[in-house]
Amino acid sequence: MPHHRVRWRPSVGYGIKLHVWGDRACFTRPEMKVERVSYDVMTPSAARGILDAILWKPQMRWIVERIHVLRPIRFQSLRRNEVGDKASSALTERAMQTGSTAGLGLVVEEKRQQRAATLLTNVAYVIEARFELTDKAGRDDTPAKYLSMFNRRAASGQCFHRPCLGTREFPADFALLTEDAPLPASTLPAEHRDRDLGWMLHDIMGPGRVSQFFRARLTGGVLDVRACLAEGTVT
Amino acid sequence: MTSETAGVTRRHEFVLFFDVQNGNPNGDPDAGNLPRLDPETSQGLVSDVALKRKIRNYVALARPDAPGHEIYMRDGATLNLEHRRAWAAVMPEAKPEDQKKLPKEAKARELTRWMCANFWDIRTFGAVMTTGVNAGQVRGPVQLAFARSVEPVLPLEIAITRLAATTESDAETKGGRTMGRKHIVPYGLYRAHGFVSAPLASHPVKGTGFSDDDLALLFEALGQMFDHDRSAARGEMATRKLVIFRHATALGNAPAHTLFDRVQTLRVHKGEAHEIGADATDNWPPARSFSDYRVTVDREGLPAGVEVIEP
């Protein structure tokens, strides 16, 4: 499952909490990705992507432990013009053999697809995560080094690239929560705090890019990734 | 092919204000081409891709023959043809069957670098180039979010007539006249947020080479793109204000949302100005021009390393 063999580290002590929010989000369900439909909540893989956008090195790997859902889960539909077609490789091959590009064209206007996306609106989460060192870590790479690097960046709003909520048109705002800071107030209605969210993508892993799924449950408004993973996964 | 230029090394955020008068800034294909609306707030929306289309069109128009300023996703563009050109330039000996798979990492980088050097929009927004002939995937430094009107807008449906018919049967049954509909927003001031992630421009491996000149062209495009996008549907659209936050470093010097919060829009009426949605504005007539708004930028106590630019 991991990219690199993991050096064992105690999991306590290197955790971080990041508050993220935005107007819209689309954590696309892989089974409905033509006309995109978002999962109800942020996936661990999307949460990892946000952390990666702030700090990632080959020497480390983020492990998302908990995702707190802070706002009501609401959807909105949005249809856009997209380019849908892939040009056929057979045509390309033929064109290359004949040395002529005639008939190879992919005209954007002709390949238009109007696709609806079912998005989440007005979302906010707290990501609780820790990181592990991979076997690419050298002797100078201590967890404390990366922890302080991450904390410094997140606290001052720095990022390698702008993190997003599923897709790049939905940028994420973020703020670091220090260890003793209280969690932001949640407006998630009481009746939605305990829900079975069904099978959800955990992450896409390893050199083979294998999708791993887990049974996601909200318990008291929290998606406890570790507890859900313990129930078993499928790939 | 241009010589390689250094990528942007400073993070930027920008706020773009543009307005529409008696036009449809972005039709919703789901709602019979009505102007896009946020159903919860009735604020108007303009999608990120609509804005990117206009930026691309402006660059194609403004730099038609400039080397390195080709537009990949252009109207009538031939995507795979461009991939093939990349292959021809980098690996002229490659056989078609080799090209279906992503080549070795270094070669792939060479291909994407060539695409980035030639195509302004790939350098800027990135592109998925995994169609048929595989030239890899590029993430561009520039990211746009949806634009949203600062106040709710009320789209109007205007019925129009035409004194000619398309088909003979229409000509007979309808006496040669047909009717149509136009959807307009009487007035709307829209606000969009954008991000320029410097590492995606200047990083030795992941950078696209998006340069300071490219950035200047992006801001030029944001300022002028509506001037070259006139049509019957759009009405009068114009960029009203562009506020740029330039950080001193690649990773940035302040959280983006704290900078965006410094840009505020006020409603103005008869010399009075109030925050949008303030009780005092309840009986005010709806906004119908940019002079009904005032945009302020709070420059007090800017975080160290952040400068505000208003071109």
Coordinates of C-alpha atoms in Angstrom, one line a residue, chain A residues 32-222:
Chain A
M32 CA -19.7 9.0 -11.5
K33 CA -17.0 11.0 -13.0
V34 CA -18.4 11.8 -16.4
E35 CA -21.2 13.8 -15.0
R36 CA -19.3 14.4 -11.7
V37 CA -21.0 13.7 -8.4
S38 CA -19.2 14.6 -5.3
Y39 CA -19.0 12.5 -2.2
D40 CA -20.8 13.9 0.8
V41 CA -17.6 14.8 2.6
M42 CA -13.9 15.3 1.8
T43 CA -12.1 12.1 1.0
P44 CA -8.8 11.3 2.8
S45 CA -7.1 11.5 -0.5
A46 CA -8.3 15.0 -1.1
A47 CA -7.2 15.9 2.4
R48 CA -3.8 14.5 1.7
G49 CA -3.7 16.6 -1.5
I50 CA -4.3 19.7 0.5
L51 CA -1.5 18.9 2.9
D52 CA 0.8 18.0 0.0
A53 CA 0.1 21.4 -1.6
I54 CA 1.4 23.1 1.5
L55 CA 4.4 20.8 2.2
W56 CA 5.5 17.6 0.6
K57 CA 8.9 16.0 0.2
P58 CA 9.8 12.6 -1.0
Q59 CA 11.1 11.9 2.5
M60 CA 7.7 12.1 4.0
R61 CA 4.1 10.9 3.5
W62 CA 0.9 12.3 5.0
I63 CA -1.6 10.1 6.8
V64 CA -5.0 11.5 7.3
E65 CA -6.4 10.4 10.6
R66 CA -9.7 12.3 11.1
I67 CA -11.8 14.7 9.1
H68 CA -14.2 16.9 11.0
V69 CA -17.2 18.1 9.0
L70 CA -18.1 21.5 10.2
R71 CA -21.0 22.6 7.9
P72 CA -24.2 21.1 6.6
I73 CA -23.8 18.8 3.6
R74 CA -25.5 20.5 0.7
F75 CA -25.3 20.0 -3.0
Q76 CA -25.7 22.2 -6.1
S77 CA -25.7 21.3 -9.7
L78 CA -23.6 23.1 -12.3
R79 CA -23.4 22.4 -16.0
R80 CA -20.4 23.5 -18.0
N81 CA -19.0 23.1 -21.6
E82 CA -16.1 20.8 -21.6
V83 CA -14.0 19.1 -24.2
G84 CA -15.0 15.5 -24.1
D85 CA -13.3 13.6 -26.8
K86 CA -9.9 11.9 -27.1
A87 CA -8.6 11.7 -30.6
S88 CA -8.1 8.1 -31.7
S89 CA -4.6 6.8 -31.6
A90 CA -5.3 4.7 -34.6
L91 CA -6.1 7.8 -36.6
T92 CA -2.9 9.3 -35.3
E93 CA -0.9 6.3 -36.2
R94 CA -2.2 6.4 -39.7
A95 CA -1.6 10.0 -40.0
M96 CA 2.0 9.6 -39.0
Q97 CA 2.6 6.8 -41.4
T98 CA 1.1 8.7 -44.3
G99 CA 2.9 11.9 -43.1
S100 CA -0.3 13.8 -43.5
T101 CA -2.4 15.3 -40.7
A102 CA -5.5 15.4 -42.9
G103 CA -8.5 14.2 -41.0
L104 CA -6.6 14.0 -37.7
G105 CA -8.1 17.2 -36.3
L106 CA -9.9 17.5 -33.0
V107 CA -12.0 20.6 -33.3
V108 CA -12.9 21.9 -29.8
E109 CA -16.3 23.1 -30.9
E110 CA -17.2 19.8 -32.4
K111 CA -16.0 17.8 -29.4
R112 CA -18.0 19.8 -26.9
Q113 CA -19.7 18.0 -24.1
Q114 CA -22.0 19.7 -21.7
R115 CA -21.4 18.0 -18.4
A116 CA -23.2 18.6 -15.2
A117 CA -21.4 18.4 -11.9
T118 CA -23.1 17.9 -8.5
L119 CA -21.0 19.9 -6.2
L120 CA -20.9 20.6 -2.5
T121 CA -21.4 24.2 -1.4
N122 CA -20.1 26.1 1.5
V123 CA -17.9 23.5 3.1
A124 CA -15.5 23.6 6.0
Y125 CA -13.4 20.8 7.5
V126 CA -10.7 20.2 10.0
I127 CA -8.1 17.8 8.8
E128 CA -6.2 15.9 11.5
A129 CA -3.2 14.2 10.1
R130 CA 0.3 13.0 10.9
F131 CA 3.1 12.1 8.6
E132 CA 5.6 9.3 8.4
L133 CA 9.1 9.4 7.0
T134 CA 9.7 7.2 4.0
D135 CA 12.9 5.3 3.4
K136 CA 14.1 8.2 1.3
A137 CA 14.6 10.1 4.5
G138 CA 18.3 10.6 5.4
R139 CA 19.9 10.9 8.7
D140 CA 19.3 14.7 8.9
D141 CA 15.6 14.3 8.2
T142 CA 13.8 14.3 11.6
P143 CA 10.1 14.4 12.0
A144 CA 10.5 17.6 14.0
K145 CA 12.1 19.3 11.1
Y146 CA 9.2 18.7 8.7
L147 CA 6.6 19.3 11.5
S148 CA 8.0 22.8 12.1
M149 CA 8.3 23.4 8.4
F150 CA 4.7 22.6 7.9
N151 CA 3.5 24.5 10.9
R152 CA 5.5 27.6 9.8
R153 CA 4.1 27.4 6.3
A154 CA 0.5 26.8 7.3
A155 CA 0.5 29.4 10.0
S156 CA 1.7 32.1 7.6
G157 CA -0.5 31.0 4.7
Q158 CA 2.3 29.7 2.6
C159 CA 1.8 27.0 0.1
F160 CA 3.7 25.3 -2.7
H161 CA 0.6 25.6 -4.9
R162 CA -2.9 26.8 -4.0
P163 CA -4.7 23.8 -2.4
C164 CA -8.1 23.0 -3.8
L165 CA -11.3 21.3 -2.7
G166 CA -11.3 18.4 -5.1
T167 CA -10.8 20.3 -8.4
R168 CA -8.7 23.3 -9.1
E169 CA -11.5 25.8 -9.7
F170 CA -12.5 25.4 -6.1
P171 CA -9.6 26.8 -4.2
A172 CA -9.3 26.1 -0.5
D173 CA -8.6 28.6 2.2
F174 CA -6.7 27.2 5.2
A175 CA -5.6 28.1 8.7
L176 CA -3.4 26.1 11.0
L177 CA -5.0 25.0 14.3
T178 CA -2.4 24.9 17.0
E179 CA -2.3 21.9 19.3
D180 CA -4.4 23.4 22.1
A181 CA -6.6 25.6 19.9
P182 CA -10.3 24.8 20.1
L183 CA -12.0 23.3 17.0
P184 CA -14.0 25.9 15.0
A185 CA -17.7 25.7 15.8
S186 CA -19.7 23.2 13.8
T187 CA -23.1 23.9 12.2
L188 CA -23.6 20.3 11.0
P189 CA -27.1 19.5 12.1
A190 CA -27.4 16.9 14.9
E191 CA -29.3 14.4 12.7
H192 CA -26.4 14.4 10.2
R193 CA -23.6 13.8 12.6
D194 CA -23.9 10.1 12.7
R195 CA -24.2 8.7 9.2
D196 CA -23.0 5.8 7.2
L197 CA -21.5 7.4 4.1
G198 CA -21.1 4.0 2.3
W199 CA -18.0 3.0 0.4
M200 CA -15.6 5.8 -0.2
L201 CA -12.3 6.2 -1.9
H202 CA -9.5 6.2 0.7
D203 CA -6.6 6.9 -1.5
I204 CA -4.9 5.9 -4.8
M205 CA -1.8 4.2 -3.8
G206 CA 1.5 2.8 -4.8
P207 CA 3.3 2.7 -8.1
G208 CA 0.3 0.7 -9.6
R209 CA -2.0 3.6 -8.6
V210 CA -4.5 1.2 -7.0
S211 CA -7.7 2.7 -5.7
Q212 CA -8.4 1.6 -2.1
F213 CA -11.9 2.0 -0.7
F214 CA -13.2 2.0 2.9
R215 CA -16.5 2.1 4.6
A216 CA -16.8 5.8 5.7
R217 CA -18.9 6.6 8.7
L218 CA -19.5 10.0 10.3
T219 CA -19.5 9.6 14.1
G220 CA -20.4 12.7 15.9
G221 CA -19.6 14.7 12.8
V222 CA -16.2 13.2 12.5

